[in-house]
Each structure stands twice: as structure tokens, then as C-alpha cells.
PDB file of C-alpha atoms and ligand atoms in Angstrom:
ATOM      1  CA  MET A   1    -204.068-130.667 -36.926  1.00  0.00           C
ATOM      2  CA  GLU A   2    -203.405-127.241 -38.502  1.00  0.00           C
ATOM      3  CA  VAL A   3    -199.782-126.360 -39.101  1.00  0.00           C
ATOM      4  CA  LEU A   4    -199.653-123.248 -36.638  1.00  0.00           C
ATOM      5  CA  HIS A   5    -201.587-124.981 -34.205  1.00  0.00           C
ATOM      6  CA  GLU A   6    -199.445-128.127 -34.173  1.00  0.00           C
ATOM      7  CA  LEU A   7    -196.520-126.130 -34.044  1.00  0.00           C
ATOM      8  CA  CYS A   8    -198.064-124.179 -30.647  1.00  0.00           C
ATOM      9  CA  TRP A   9    -198.746-127.555 -29.301  1.00  0.00           C
ATOM     10  CA  LEU A  10    -195.198-128.976 -29.705  1.00  0.00           C
ATOM     11  CA  ALA A  11    -193.716-125.470 -28.362  1.00  0.00           C
ATOM     12  CA  HIS A  12    -196.300-125.908 -25.468  1.00  0.00           C
ATOM     13  CA  ASP A  13    -194.601-129.385 -24.368  1.00  0.00           C
ATOM     14  CA  ASN A  14    -197.863-131.030 -25.809  1.00  0.00           C
ATOM     15  CA  ARG A  15    -200.082-128.902 -24.088  1.00  0.00           C
ATOM     16  CA  ILE A  16    -202.935-126.666 -24.844  1.00  0.00           C
ATOM     17  CA  ALA A  17    -201.898-123.890 -22.237  1.00  0.00           C
ATOM     18  CA  LEU A  18    -199.303-123.312 -19.927  1.00  0.00           C
ATOM     19  CA  CYS A  19    -201.316-121.719 -17.093  1.00  0.00           C
ATOM     20  CA  PRO A  20    -202.469-124.336 -14.300  1.00  0.00           C
ATOM     21  CA  GLU A  21    -205.140-126.647 -15.410  1.00  0.00           C
ATOM     22  CA  GLU A  22    -208.421-125.787 -13.858  1.00  0.00           C
ATOM     23  CA  LYS A  23    -211.848-126.457 -14.276  1.00  0.00           C
ATOM     24  CA  TYR A  24    -212.495-123.285 -16.266  1.00  0.00           C
ATOM     25  CA  ARG A  25    -216.204-122.592 -16.755  1.00  0.00           C
ATOM     26  CA  ASN A  26    -216.355-119.668 -19.036  1.00  0.00           C
ATOM     27  CA  VAL A  27    -213.416-119.215 -21.823  1.00  0.00           C
ATOM     28  CA  LEU A  28    -212.470-116.592 -24.189  1.00  0.00           C
ATOM     29  CA  ASP A  29    -210.245-117.027 -27.297  1.00  0.00           C
ATOM     30  CA  LEU A  30    -209.516-113.695 -28.567  1.00  0.00           C
ATOM     31  CA  GLY A  31    -208.710-113.269 -32.430  1.00  0.00           C
ATOM     32  CA  THR A  32    -209.634-116.989 -32.617  1.00  0.00           C
ATOM     33  CA  GLY A  33    -208.847-116.978 -36.474  1.00  0.00           C
ATOM     34  CA  ASP A  34    -209.975-120.457 -37.679  1.00  0.00           C
ATOM     35  CA  GLY A  35    -210.952-121.375 -34.191  1.00  0.00           C
ATOM     36  CA  THR A  36    -208.714-124.369 -34.028  1.00  0.00           C
ATOM     37  CA  TRP A  37    -207.533-123.599 -30.697  1.00  0.00           C
ATOM     38  CA  ALA A  38    -211.027-122.811 -29.179  1.00  0.00           C
ATOM     39  CA  ILE A  39    -212.415-126.187 -30.717  1.00  0.00           C
ATOM     40  CA  GLU A  40    -209.708-128.191 -29.102  1.00  0.00           C
ATOM     41  CA  PHE A  41    -210.057-126.335 -26.008  1.00  0.00           C
ATOM     42  CA  ALA A  42    -213.736-126.921 -25.889  1.00  0.00           C
ATOM     43  CA  ASP A  43    -213.227-130.741 -26.568  1.00  0.00           C
ATOM     44  CA  MET A  44    -210.907-131.654 -24.258  1.00  0.00           C
ATOM     45  CA  HIS A  45    -212.785-129.248 -21.480  1.00  0.00           C
ATOM     46  CA  GLU A  46    -216.679-130.237 -21.715  1.00  0.00           C
ATOM     47  CA  GLU A  47    -217.238-128.491 -18.417  1.00  0.00           C
ATOM     48  CA  ALA A  48    -216.188-125.126 -20.233  1.00  0.00           C
ATOM     49  CA  THR A  49    -217.927-122.871 -22.574  1.00  0.00           C
ATOM     50  CA  VAL A  50    -215.471-121.584 -24.868  1.00  0.00           C
ATOM     51  CA  ILE A  51    -216.262-118.122 -26.780  1.00  0.00           C
ATOM     52  CA  GLY A  52    -214.039-117.624 -29.885  1.00  0.00           C
ATOM     53  CA  VAL A  53    -213.930-114.204 -31.254  1.00  0.00           C
ATOM     54  CA  ASP A  54    -212.576-112.536 -34.412  1.00  0.00           C
ATOM     55  CA  MET A  55    -213.157-109.613 -36.619  1.00  0.00           C
ATOM     56  CA  HIS A  56    -213.413-111.999 -39.666  1.00  0.00           C
ATOM     57  CA  ARG A  57    -215.609-115.291 -40.096  1.00  0.00           C
ATOM     58  CA  PHE A  58    -213.753-117.930 -41.238  1.00  0.00           C
ATOM     59  CA  GLN A  59    -214.598-120.437 -38.375  1.00  0.00           C
ATOM     60  CA  PRO A  60    -216.059-123.931 -39.149  1.00  0.00           C
ATOM     61  CA  THR A  61    -219.811-124.214 -38.679  1.00  0.00           C
ATOM     62  CA  PHE A  62    -219.904-127.663 -37.011  1.00  0.00           C
ATOM     63  CA  VAL A  63    -218.454-127.361 -33.720  1.00  0.00           C
ATOM     64  CA  PRO A  64    -218.567-128.800 -30.237  1.00  0.00           C
ATOM     65  CA  PRO A  65    -221.892-127.937 -28.432  1.00  0.00           C
ATOM     66  CA  ASN A  66    -219.544-126.022 -25.698  1.00  0.00           C
ATOM     67  CA  CYS A  67    -217.786-123.762 -28.240  1.00  0.00           C
ATOM     68  CA  GLU A  68    -219.294-120.868 -30.243  1.00  0.00           C
ATOM     69  CA  PHE A  69    -217.817-118.124 -32.415  1.00  0.00           C
ATOM     70  CA  GLN A  70    -218.601-114.318 -32.323  1.00  0.00           C
ATOM     71  CA  ILE A  71    -217.623-111.699 -34.919  1.00  0.00           C
ATOM     72  CA  ASP A  72    -216.346-108.585 -33.160  1.00  0.00           C
ATOM     73  CA  ASN A  73    -213.781-105.909 -33.154  1.00  0.00           C
ATOM     74  CA  LEU A  74    -211.689-106.227 -29.981  1.00  0.00           C
ATOM     75  CA  GLU A  75    -210.491-102.638 -30.450  1.00  0.00           C
ATOM     76  CA  GLU A  76    -214.192-101.321 -29.709  1.00  0.00           C
ATOM     77  CA  ASP A  77    -215.883-101.655 -26.254  1.00  0.00           C
ATOM     78  CA  TRP A  78    -216.209-105.202 -24.841  1.00  0.00           C
ATOM     79  CA  THR A  79    -219.777-105.815 -24.878  1.00  0.00           C
ATOM     80  CA  TRP A  80    -219.967-109.192 -22.806  1.00  0.00           C
ATOM     81  CA  SER A  81    -221.809-108.513 -19.623  1.00  0.00           C
ATOM     82  CA  GLY A  82    -220.234-111.274 -17.594  1.00  0.00           C
ATOM     83  CA  CYS A  83    -216.478-112.134 -16.679  1.00  0.00           C
ATOM     84  CA  PHE A  84    -214.423-115.260 -18.137  1.00  0.00           C
ATOM     85  CA  ASP A  85    -212.002-117.116 -15.910  1.00  0.00           C
ATOM     86  CA  PHE A  86    -209.607-117.806 -18.553  1.00  0.00           C
ATOM     87  CA  ILE A  87    -208.861-115.499 -21.415  1.00  0.00           C
ATOM     88  CA  HIS A  88    -206.374-116.722 -24.208  1.00  0.00           C
ATOM     89  CA  ALA A  89    -204.855-114.866 -26.821  1.00  0.00           C
ATOM     90  CA  ARG A  90    -202.381-116.439 -29.621  1.00  0.00           C
ATOM     91  CA  MET A  91    -200.501-115.022 -32.584  1.00  0.00           C
ATOM     92  CA  LEU A  92    -202.073-111.282 -32.168  1.00  0.00           C
ATOM     93  CA  SER A  93    -198.878-109.375 -32.370  1.00  0.00           C
ATOM     94  CA  GLY A  94    -198.933-106.316 -34.792  1.00  0.00           C
ATOM     95  CA  CYS A  95    -203.260-106.650 -34.767  1.00  0.00           C
ATOM     96  CA  PHE A  96    -203.972-104.140 -32.374  1.00  0.00           C
ATOM     97  CA  LYS A  97    -202.847-100.341 -31.803  1.00  0.00           C
ATOM     98  CA  LYS A  98    -203.302-100.461 -28.208  1.00  0.00           C
ATOM     99  CA  PRO A  99    -202.493-104.058 -26.953  1.00  0.00           C
ATOM    100  CA  ARG A 100    -201.975-102.543 -23.604  1.00  0.00           C
ATOM    101  CA  HIS A 101    -205.661-101.658 -23.687  1.00  0.00           C
ATOM    102  CA  ILE A 102    -206.710-105.090 -24.922  1.00  0.00           C
ATOM    103  CA  VAL A 103    -204.896-106.443 -21.698  1.00  0.00           C
ATOM    104  CA  SER A 104    -206.450-104.136 -19.441  1.00  0.00           C
ATOM    105  CA  SER A 105    -210.080-104.756 -20.876  1.00  0.00           C
ATOM    106  CA  ALA A 106    -209.638-108.516 -20.317  1.00  0.00           C
ATOM    107  CA  GLN A 107    -212.933-109.367 -17.772  1.00  0.00           C
ATOM    108  CA  LEU A 108    -211.830-111.797 -15.581  1.00  0.00           C
ATOM    109  CA  THR A 109    -213.091-113.225 -12.482  1.00  0.00           C
ATOM    110  CA  PRO A 110    -210.758-113.187  -9.405  1.00  0.00           C
ATOM    111  CA  GLY A 111    -208.433-115.897  -9.431  1.00  0.00           C
ATOM    112  CA  GLY A 112    -208.925-116.266 -13.547  1.00  0.00           C
ATOM    113  CA  TYR A 113    -205.722-116.486 -15.880  1.00  0.00           C
ATOM    114  CA  PHE A 114    -204.926-114.405 -19.041  1.00  0.00           C
ATOM    115  CA  GLU A 115    -202.258-116.138 -21.189  1.00  0.00           C
ATOM    116  CA  VAL A 116    -200.610-114.867 -24.690  1.00  0.00           C
ATOM    117  CA  THR A 117    -198.645-116.771 -26.891  1.00  0.00           C
ATOM    118  CA  ASP A 118    -196.589-114.634 -29.775  1.00  0.00           C
ATOM    119  CA  ILE A 119    -193.766-115.267 -32.137  1.00  0.00           C
ATOM    120  CA  LEU A 120    -191.089-112.367 -31.720  1.00  0.00           C
ATOM    121  CA  TYR A 121    -189.986-111.690 -35.164  1.00  0.00           C
ATOM    122  CA  THR A 122    -186.423-111.263 -34.206  1.00  0.00           C
ATOM    123  CA  PRO A 123    -184.283-114.193 -35.565  1.00  0.00           C
ATOM    124  CA  LYS A 124    -181.462-114.977 -33.672  1.00  0.00           C
ATOM    125  CA  SER A 125    -178.655-117.551 -33.934  1.00  0.00           C
ATOM    126  CA  ASP A 126    -176.115-118.756 -31.302  1.00  0.00           C
ATOM    127  CA  ASP A 127    -173.375-119.603 -33.412  1.00  0.00           C
ATOM    128  CA  GLY A 128    -173.003-116.330 -35.644  1.00  0.00           C
ATOM    129  CA  THR A 129    -174.196-118.261 -38.811  1.00  0.00           C
ATOM    130  CA  LEU A 130    -176.864-115.794 -39.061  1.00  0.00           C
ATOM    131  CA  VAL A 131    -175.035-112.686 -39.986  1.00  0.00           C
ATOM    132  CA  SER A 132    -176.330-109.058 -39.263  1.00  0.00           C
ATOM    133  CA  ASN A 133    -177.268-108.092 -42.661  1.00  0.00           C
ATOM    134  CA  SER A 134    -178.698-111.517 -43.654  1.00  0.00           C
ATOM    135  CA  PRO A 135    -181.814-111.653 -45.437  1.00  0.00           C
ATOM    136  CA  LEU A 136    -183.585-112.963 -42.829  1.00  0.00           C
ATOM    137  CA  ARG A 137    -182.614-109.997 -40.383  1.00  0.00           C
ATOM    138  CA  THR A 138    -183.046-107.306 -43.111  1.00  0.00           C
ATOM    139  CA  TRP A 139    -186.731-108.943 -43.706  1.00  0.00           C
ATOM    140  CA  ALA A 140    -187.283-108.988 -39.864  1.00  0.00           C
ATOM    141  CA  ASN A 141    -186.319-105.202 -39.473  1.00  0.00           C
ATOM    142  CA  GLN A 142    -188.362-104.202 -42.404  1.00  0.00           C
ATOM    143  CA  LEU A 143    -191.730-105.932 -41.330  1.00  0.00           C
ATOM    144  CA  ALA A 144    -191.314-104.337 -37.718  1.00  0.00           C
ATOM    145  CA  SER A 145    -191.018-101.134 -39.470  1.00  0.00           C
ATOM    146  CA  ALA A 146    -193.698-101.781 -41.801  1.00  0.00           C
ATOM    147  CA  ALA A 147    -195.879-102.406 -38.381  1.00  0.00           C
ATOM    148  CA  ARG A 148    -195.184 -99.245 -36.997  1.00  0.00           C
ATOM    149  CA  GLU A 149    -195.815 -97.559 -39.740  1.00  0.00           C
ATOM    150  CA  ILE A 150    -199.363 -98.599 -39.883  1.00  0.00           C
ATOM    151  CA  GLY A 151    -199.630 -98.005 -36.344  1.00  0.00           C
ATOM    152  CA  ARG A 152    -199.682-101.457 -35.016  1.00  0.00           C
ATOM    153  CA  PRO A 153    -196.335-102.254 -33.732  1.00  0.00           C
ATOM    154  CA  LEU A 154    -195.053-105.652 -33.245  1.00  0.00           C
ATOM    155  CA  ILE A 155    -194.292-107.116 -29.927  1.00  0.00           C
ATOM    156  CA  GLY A 156    -190.625-106.987 -29.615  1.00  0.00           C
ATOM    157  CA  ASP A 157    -189.900-108.793 -26.321  1.00  0.00           C
ATOM    158  CA  ALA A 158    -191.670-110.698 -23.407  1.00  0.00           C
ATOM    159  CA  SER A 159    -190.801-107.894 -21.105  1.00  0.00           C
ATOM    160  CA  GLU A 160    -193.597-105.673 -23.084  1.00  0.00           C
ATOM    161  CA  TYR A 161    -196.202-108.402 -22.207  1.00  0.00           C
ATOM    162  CA  LEU A 162    -195.225-108.669 -18.622  1.00  0.00           C
ATOM    163  CA  ASP A 163    -195.189-104.783 -18.271  1.00  0.00           C
ATOM    164  CA  MET A 164    -198.838-104.992 -19.624  1.00  0.00           C
ATOM    165  CA  LEU A 165    -200.354-107.588 -17.504  1.00  0.00           C
ATOM    166  CA  SER A 166    -198.248-106.214 -14.244  1.00  0.00           C
ATOM    167  CA  GLU A 167    -199.889-102.680 -14.855  1.00  0.00           C
ATOM    168  CA  ALA A 168    -203.440-104.328 -15.293  1.00  0.00           C
ATOM    169  CA  GLY A 169    -203.067-105.803 -12.060  1.00  0.00           C
ATOM    170  CA  PHE A 170    -202.325-109.209 -12.532  1.00  0.00           C
ATOM    171  CA  VAL A 171    -200.127-111.659 -10.212  1.00  0.00           C
ATOM    172  CA  ASP A 172    -198.104-114.738 -10.474  1.00  0.00           C
ATOM    173  CA  ILE A 173    -196.884-113.659 -13.832  1.00  0.00           C
ATOM    174  CA  HIS A 174    -194.814-116.285 -15.723  1.00  0.00           C
ATOM    175  CA  VAL A 175    -192.670-115.878 -19.093  1.00  0.00           C
ATOM    176  CA  VAL A 176    -191.894-118.888 -20.803  1.00  0.00           C
ATOM    177  CA  VAL A 177    -189.636-118.290 -23.868  1.00  0.00           C
ATOM    178  CA  LYS A 178    -189.220-121.116 -26.491  1.00  0.00           C
ATOM    179  CA  ASN A 179    -187.073-121.158 -29.546  1.00  0.00           C
ATOM    180  CA  LEU A 180    -188.497-121.983 -33.238  1.00  0.00           C
ATOM    181  CA  PRO A 181    -185.883-123.198 -35.347  1.00  0.00           C
ATOM    182  CA  THR A 182    -186.007-122.018 -39.006  1.00  0.00           C
ATOM    183  CA  ASN A 183    -185.966-125.507 -40.302  1.00  0.00           C
ATOM    184  CA  SER A 184    -184.925-128.832 -39.252  1.00  0.00           C
ATOM    185  CA  TRP A 185    -181.280-127.878 -38.204  1.00  0.00           C
ATOM    186  CA  PRO A 186    -181.011-128.778 -34.723  1.00  0.00           C
ATOM    187  CA  ASN A 187    -179.720-131.989 -33.322  1.00  0.00           C
ATOM    188  CA  ASP A 188    -182.373-132.203 -30.746  1.00  0.00           C
ATOM    189  CA  LYS A 189    -185.072-134.214 -31.564  1.00  0.00           C
ATOM    190  CA  THR A 190    -187.966-132.084 -30.513  1.00  0.00           C
ATOM    191  CA  LEU A 191    -186.530-128.978 -31.829  1.00  0.00           C
ATOM    192  CA  LYS A 192    -185.622-130.638 -35.115  1.00  0.00           C
ATOM    193  CA  GLU A 193    -189.533-131.429 -35.218  1.00  0.00           C
ATOM    194  CA  ILE A 194    -190.437-127.917 -34.297  1.00  0.00           C
ATOM    195  CA  GLY A 195    -188.020-126.598 -37.024  1.00  0.00           C
ATOM    196  CA  LYS A 196    -189.754-128.895 -39.675  1.00  0.00           C
ATOM    197  CA  ILE A 197    -193.145-127.399 -38.934  1.00  0.00           C
ATOM    198  CA  SER A 198    -191.947-123.672 -38.352  1.00  0.00           C
ATOM    199  CA  SER A 199    -190.734-123.841 -42.128  1.00  0.00           C
ATOM    200  CA  LEU A 200    -194.223-124.751 -43.172  1.00  0.00           C
ATOM    201  CA  ALA A 201    -196.314-122.428 -40.777  1.00  0.00           C
ATOM    202  CA  LEU A 202    -194.209-119.310 -40.713  1.00  0.00           C
ATOM    203  CA  GLU A 203    -195.599-118.373 -44.160  1.00  0.00           C
ATOM    204  CA  LEU A 204    -193.289-115.426 -45.463  1.00  0.00           C
ATOM    205  CA  GLU A 205    -195.695-113.968 -48.111  1.00  0.00           C
ATOM    206  CA  THR A 206    -198.889-114.334 -45.394  1.00  0.00           C
ATOM    207  CA  ILE A 207    -196.955-112.407 -43.033  1.00  0.00           C
ATOM    208  CA  SER A 208    -195.624-109.784 -45.226  1.00  0.00           C
ATOM    209  CA  MET A 209    -197.823-108.814 -47.834  1.00  0.00           C
ATOM    210  CA  ALA A 210    -200.278-106.689 -46.490  1.00  0.00           C
ATOM    211  CA  LEU A 211    -197.436-104.987 -43.899  1.00  0.00           C
ATOM    212  CA  PHE A 212    -195.204-104.292 -46.995  1.00  0.00           C
ATOM    213  CA  THR A 213    -197.782-103.161 -49.357  1.00  0.00           C
ATOM    214  CA  HIS A 214    -199.533-101.030 -46.987  1.00  0.00           C
ATOM    215  CA  GLY A 215    -196.845 -99.965 -44.578  1.00  0.00           C
ATOM    216  CA  LEU A 216    -193.753 -99.452 -46.662  1.00  0.00           C
ATOM    217  CA  GLY A 217    -195.873 -99.215 -50.114  1.00  0.00           C
ATOM    218  CA  TRP A 218    -193.952-101.963 -51.912  1.00  0.00           C
ATOM    219  CA  ASP A 219    -195.243-103.565 -54.992  1.00  0.00           C
ATOM    220  CA  PRO A 220    -196.929-107.138 -54.344  1.00  0.00           C
ATOM    221  CA  GLU A 221    -194.165-108.662 -56.913  1.00  0.00           C
ATOM    222  CA  ALA A 222    -191.448-107.011 -54.657  1.00  0.00           C
ATOM    223  CA  VAL A 223    -192.903-108.652 -51.502  1.00  0.00           C
ATOM    224  CA  ILE A 224    -192.722-112.005 -53.590  1.00  0.00           C
ATOM    225  CA  ALA A 225    -189.390-111.492 -54.785  1.00  0.00           C
ATOM    226  CA  THR A 226    -187.947-110.646 -51.267  1.00  0.00           C
ATOM    227  CA  CYS A 227    -189.821-113.689 -49.586  1.00  0.00           C
ATOM    228  CA  ALA A 228    -188.277-115.918 -52.176  1.00  0.00           C
ATOM    229  CA  HIS A 229    -184.727-114.681 -51.294  1.00  0.00           C
ATOM    230  CA  VAL A 230    -185.376-114.914 -47.484  1.00  0.00           C
ATOM    231  CA  ARG A 231    -187.161-118.439 -47.772  1.00  0.00           C
ATOM    232  CA  GLU A 232    -183.626-119.527 -49.224  1.00  0.00           C
ATOM    233  CA  GLU A 233    -181.891-118.651 -45.883  1.00  0.00           C
ATOM    234  CA  PHE A 234    -184.946-119.441 -43.926  1.00  0.00           C
ATOM    235  CA  LYS A 235    -184.332-123.149 -45.177  1.00  0.00           C
ATOM    236  CA  SER A 236    -180.692-123.429 -45.534  1.00  0.00           C
ATOM    237  CA  PRO A 237    -179.547-126.131 -42.815  1.00  0.00           C
ATOM    238  CA  ASP A 238    -176.094-123.977 -42.575  1.00  0.00           C
ATOM    239  CA  VAL A 239    -178.012-120.958 -40.991  1.00  0.00           C
ATOM    240  CA  HIS A 240    -178.806-122.022 -37.274  1.00  0.00           C
ATOM    241  CA  ALA A 241    -181.729-119.527 -36.621  1.00  0.00           C
ATOM    242  CA  TYR A 242    -184.858-119.288 -34.673  1.00  0.00           C
ATOM    243  CA  PHE A 243    -187.459-117.178 -33.565  1.00  0.00           C
ATOM    244  CA  PRO A 244    -188.541-116.776 -30.033  1.00  0.00           C
ATOM    245  CA  LEU A 245    -191.776-117.841 -29.186  1.00  0.00           C
ATOM    246  CA  ILE A 246    -192.936-116.355 -26.013  1.00  0.00           C
ATOM    247  CA  ILE A 247    -195.935-117.543 -23.513  1.00  0.00           C
ATOM    248  CA  VAL A 248    -197.007-115.137 -20.950  1.00  0.00           C
ATOM    249  CA  TYR A 249    -199.613-115.704 -18.422  1.00  0.00           C
ATOM    250  CA  GLY A 250    -200.803-114.288 -15.266  1.00  0.00           C
ATOM    251  CA  ARG A 251    -203.486-114.414 -12.615  1.00  0.00           C
ATOM    252  CA  LYS A 252    -206.292-111.949 -11.913  1.00  0.00           C
ATOM    253  CA  PRO A 253    -205.772-111.560  -7.946  1.00  0.00           C
ATOM    254  CA  CYS A 254    -208.491-113.001  -5.609  1.00  0.00           C
ATOM    255  CA  ARG A 255    -208.665-109.902  -3.591  1.00  0.00           C
ATOM    256  CA  PRO A 256    -207.952-107.303  -6.412  1.00  0.00           C
ATOM    257  CA  GLY A 257    -205.117-104.926  -5.736  1.00  0.00           C
ATOM    258  CA  SER A 258    -204.349-106.561  -2.183  1.00  0.00           C
ATOM    259  CA  VAL A 259    -201.023-106.169  -1.486  1.00  0.00           C
ATOM    260  CA  GLU A 260    -200.186-109.583  -0.355  1.00  0.00           C
ATOM    261  CA  GLU A 261    -201.372-110.972  -3.475  1.00  0.00           C
ATOM    262  CA  ARG A 262    -198.544-108.742  -5.269  1.00  0.00           C
TER     263      ARG A 262
HETATM  264  C1  SAM B 301    -202.487-114.469 -37.110  1.00  0.00           C
HETATM  265  S1  SAM B 301    -204.172-114.722 -36.503  1.00  0.00           S
HETATM  266  C2  SAM B 301    -204.192-115.786 -35.251  1.00  0.00           C
HETATM  267  C3  SAM B 301    -205.299-116.509 -35.056  1.00  0.00           C
HETATM  268  C4  SAM B 301    -205.303-117.582 -33.751  1.00  0.00           C
HETATM  269  N1  SAM B 301    -204.934-116.742 -32.678  1.00  0.00           N
HETATM  270  C5  SAM B 301    -204.062-118.320 -33.852  1.00  0.00           C
HETATM  271  O1  SAM B 301    -203.533-118.711 -33.021  1.00  0.00           O
HETATM  272  O2  SAM B 301    -204.362-119.441 -34.938  1.00  0.00           O
HETATM  273  C6  SAM B 301    -204.816-113.067 -35.749  1.00  0.00           C
HETATM  274  C7  SAM B 301    -206.276-112.962 -35.773  1.00  0.00           C
HETATM  275  O3  SAM B 301    -206.619-112.132 -35.248  1.00  0.00           O
HETATM  276  C8  SAM B 301    -207.665-111.436 -35.570  1.00  0.00           C
HETATM  277  N2  SAM B 301    -208.035-110.176 -35.497  1.00  0.00           N
HETATM  278  C9  SAM B 301    -207.156-109.113 -35.743  1.00  0.00           C
HETATM  279  N3  SAM B 301    -207.322-107.789 -35.112  1.00  0.00           N
HETATM  280  C10 SAM B 301    -208.674-108.015 -34.423  1.00  0.00           C
HETATM  281  C11 SAM B 301    -209.603-107.286 -33.735  1.00  0.00           C
HETATM  282  N4  SAM B 301    -209.511-105.829 -33.571  1.00  0.00           N
HETATM  283  N5  SAM B 301    -210.492-107.583 -33.368  1.00  0.00           N
HETATM  284  C12 SAM B 301    -210.870-109.177 -33.546  1.00  0.00           C
HETATM  285  N6  SAM B 301    -210.108-109.952 -34.021  1.00  0.00           N
HETATM  286  C13 SAM B 301    -208.943-109.716 -34.774  1.00  0.00           C
HETATM  287  C14 SAM B 301    -207.658-111.416 -37.304  1.00  0.00           C
HETATM  288  O4  SAM B 301    -208.755-111.544 -38.021  1.00  0.00           O
HETATM  289  C15 SAM B 301    -206.815-113.098 -37.307  1.00  0.00           C
HETATM  290  O5  SAM B 301    -207.828-113.994 -37.462  1.00  0.00           O
END
């Protein structure tokens, strides 16, 4: 299993999504990346047709018959003629100039679900082992500045998605926050396992390179050096840090805009 997918799978309590499991017929995975989620969902739900959409083509060619990939820019007008009954978006923080517009563009049938999962790049610790001027916190602040600089701000808090879904008329909105420990420091067995995977999945250079070079004008060598420094703290068992992982989902009302649905 792809590492990021495995991380999300564990953080979703061994589920592919947290919104109610229904007999979905038309499913859309926004910014599908290598398509792992879309392929797995299609395998698990043979009754559904799953479209994974991304602006880059790096999805596999051999996929389940009920899964297809399309190349498109989600910031342009959406050209699907019909509606979906489940739209999924994972790890898209910092991808869009106007995430609010993406949420309000969601073409869902009444009763359909929208679910979004994102890491908040705001590291925390509950026992003071992550100090305020630590390399990890400094890196996270620089990452947020770089994203703002290029006009694609990172999601800073689950309430941002809650507001977006609410403004777009969604009801039954749920917010679930999980913790992704930076390494295997927790005693809890599941968190330890998640931490072990986080330290592999959260590739600091991959996350930082484009943002720091384009957003902050850094040389690639400086990014690599900073990441090496941050990684020491990231992997230190003495620093009990974690990143929040947020999962927010909501339902399109059966009768759009009806007062009783809200
Ligand atoms: C961090 S990856 C997440 C991939 C996948 N959702 C996952 O969870 O593994 C973000 C993806 O969003 C895609 N993306 C970014 N902006 C996009 C846009 N405007 N339209 C379509 N895809 C976009 C990128 O190409 C990339 O594959």
C-alpha cells in the first residue's frame, strides 16, 4: 500500500472514508494524484463508477473497470454534465487559490456527500517538548508564509472547511481530528504505528522544495539543508510532536436550502 494512503487508512480507523457508507453510484476523487484512493474505492465498491481527476497524468494504466482517470484543472470551470453522489478530496491543502470555490463547485445529487481530509502543517505537542522556536515550528511557519506568498494558502484549521461546507449549503457536517505523531514516540499501539508511517510519508523535501524556492526564493541547497535539520527533530523520540489530520464531511440537503435540513 502506498505510504500516504496507508497513513490515512490507519487514521480513518481502517476505513476508506468516514462519511456514511452507502451504495454510491458516481464518485469523484479530486486531485487524485497516483489514484491509489480511487482504485481502492472502486475495488471495494463494484457498484460505483469512480472518476479520479488530476492536472497531472501519473496514474496507472491498469485499473479496475469501474475506475477511470481524467486530466483536468479543477480551478477551471467543471465540465461534468451530471452530478456525483460522493466527492472526495484528500491532501489538497495549498493546491487552490480559492478552495471555497472548489467546495461550492461540488456537483452533488441531493443527499450526496463531500469529504475532505488534510494535514494541518501546524505541529503541536502537549508536554512542551516542541519548543516555540524549534526547527519544526520554524519550518511550519516558513511553509505557511511560502504558500501565502504564491497565493495558495494552506488550510490552517478544520473550521475553515466547516465554514466552506456550511456556506455551500451542506448539512450534517462532521469534523474529526486525528493526530499524526512525528515518529513512533507514543505509547499507544495505533498511534505508534501511525507515527512510524508518518516519519516516512511526510517527506519534508517533497513538501518544501517548490514552495520554498518559488514562494521564498530559497536555493534548493538551502531547502535541503533546512529539511535535514528539521528531520532531526522530526525523528527525535524526545520530541513528542504531532500534526493534526482533519477529516470534514457533509451532506447535500435532500431539499436544497430547506430550513428543516439545516
Ligand atoms: C498532495 S497530492 C494528493 C494526491 C491524492 N489526493 C492523495 O491523497 O494521495 C495533490 C494532488 O493535487 C493535484 N492538483 C493540484 N492542483 C490541481 C488542480 N488545480 N486541478 C487538478 N489537480 C490538482 C496535484 O497534481 C497532486 O496530484
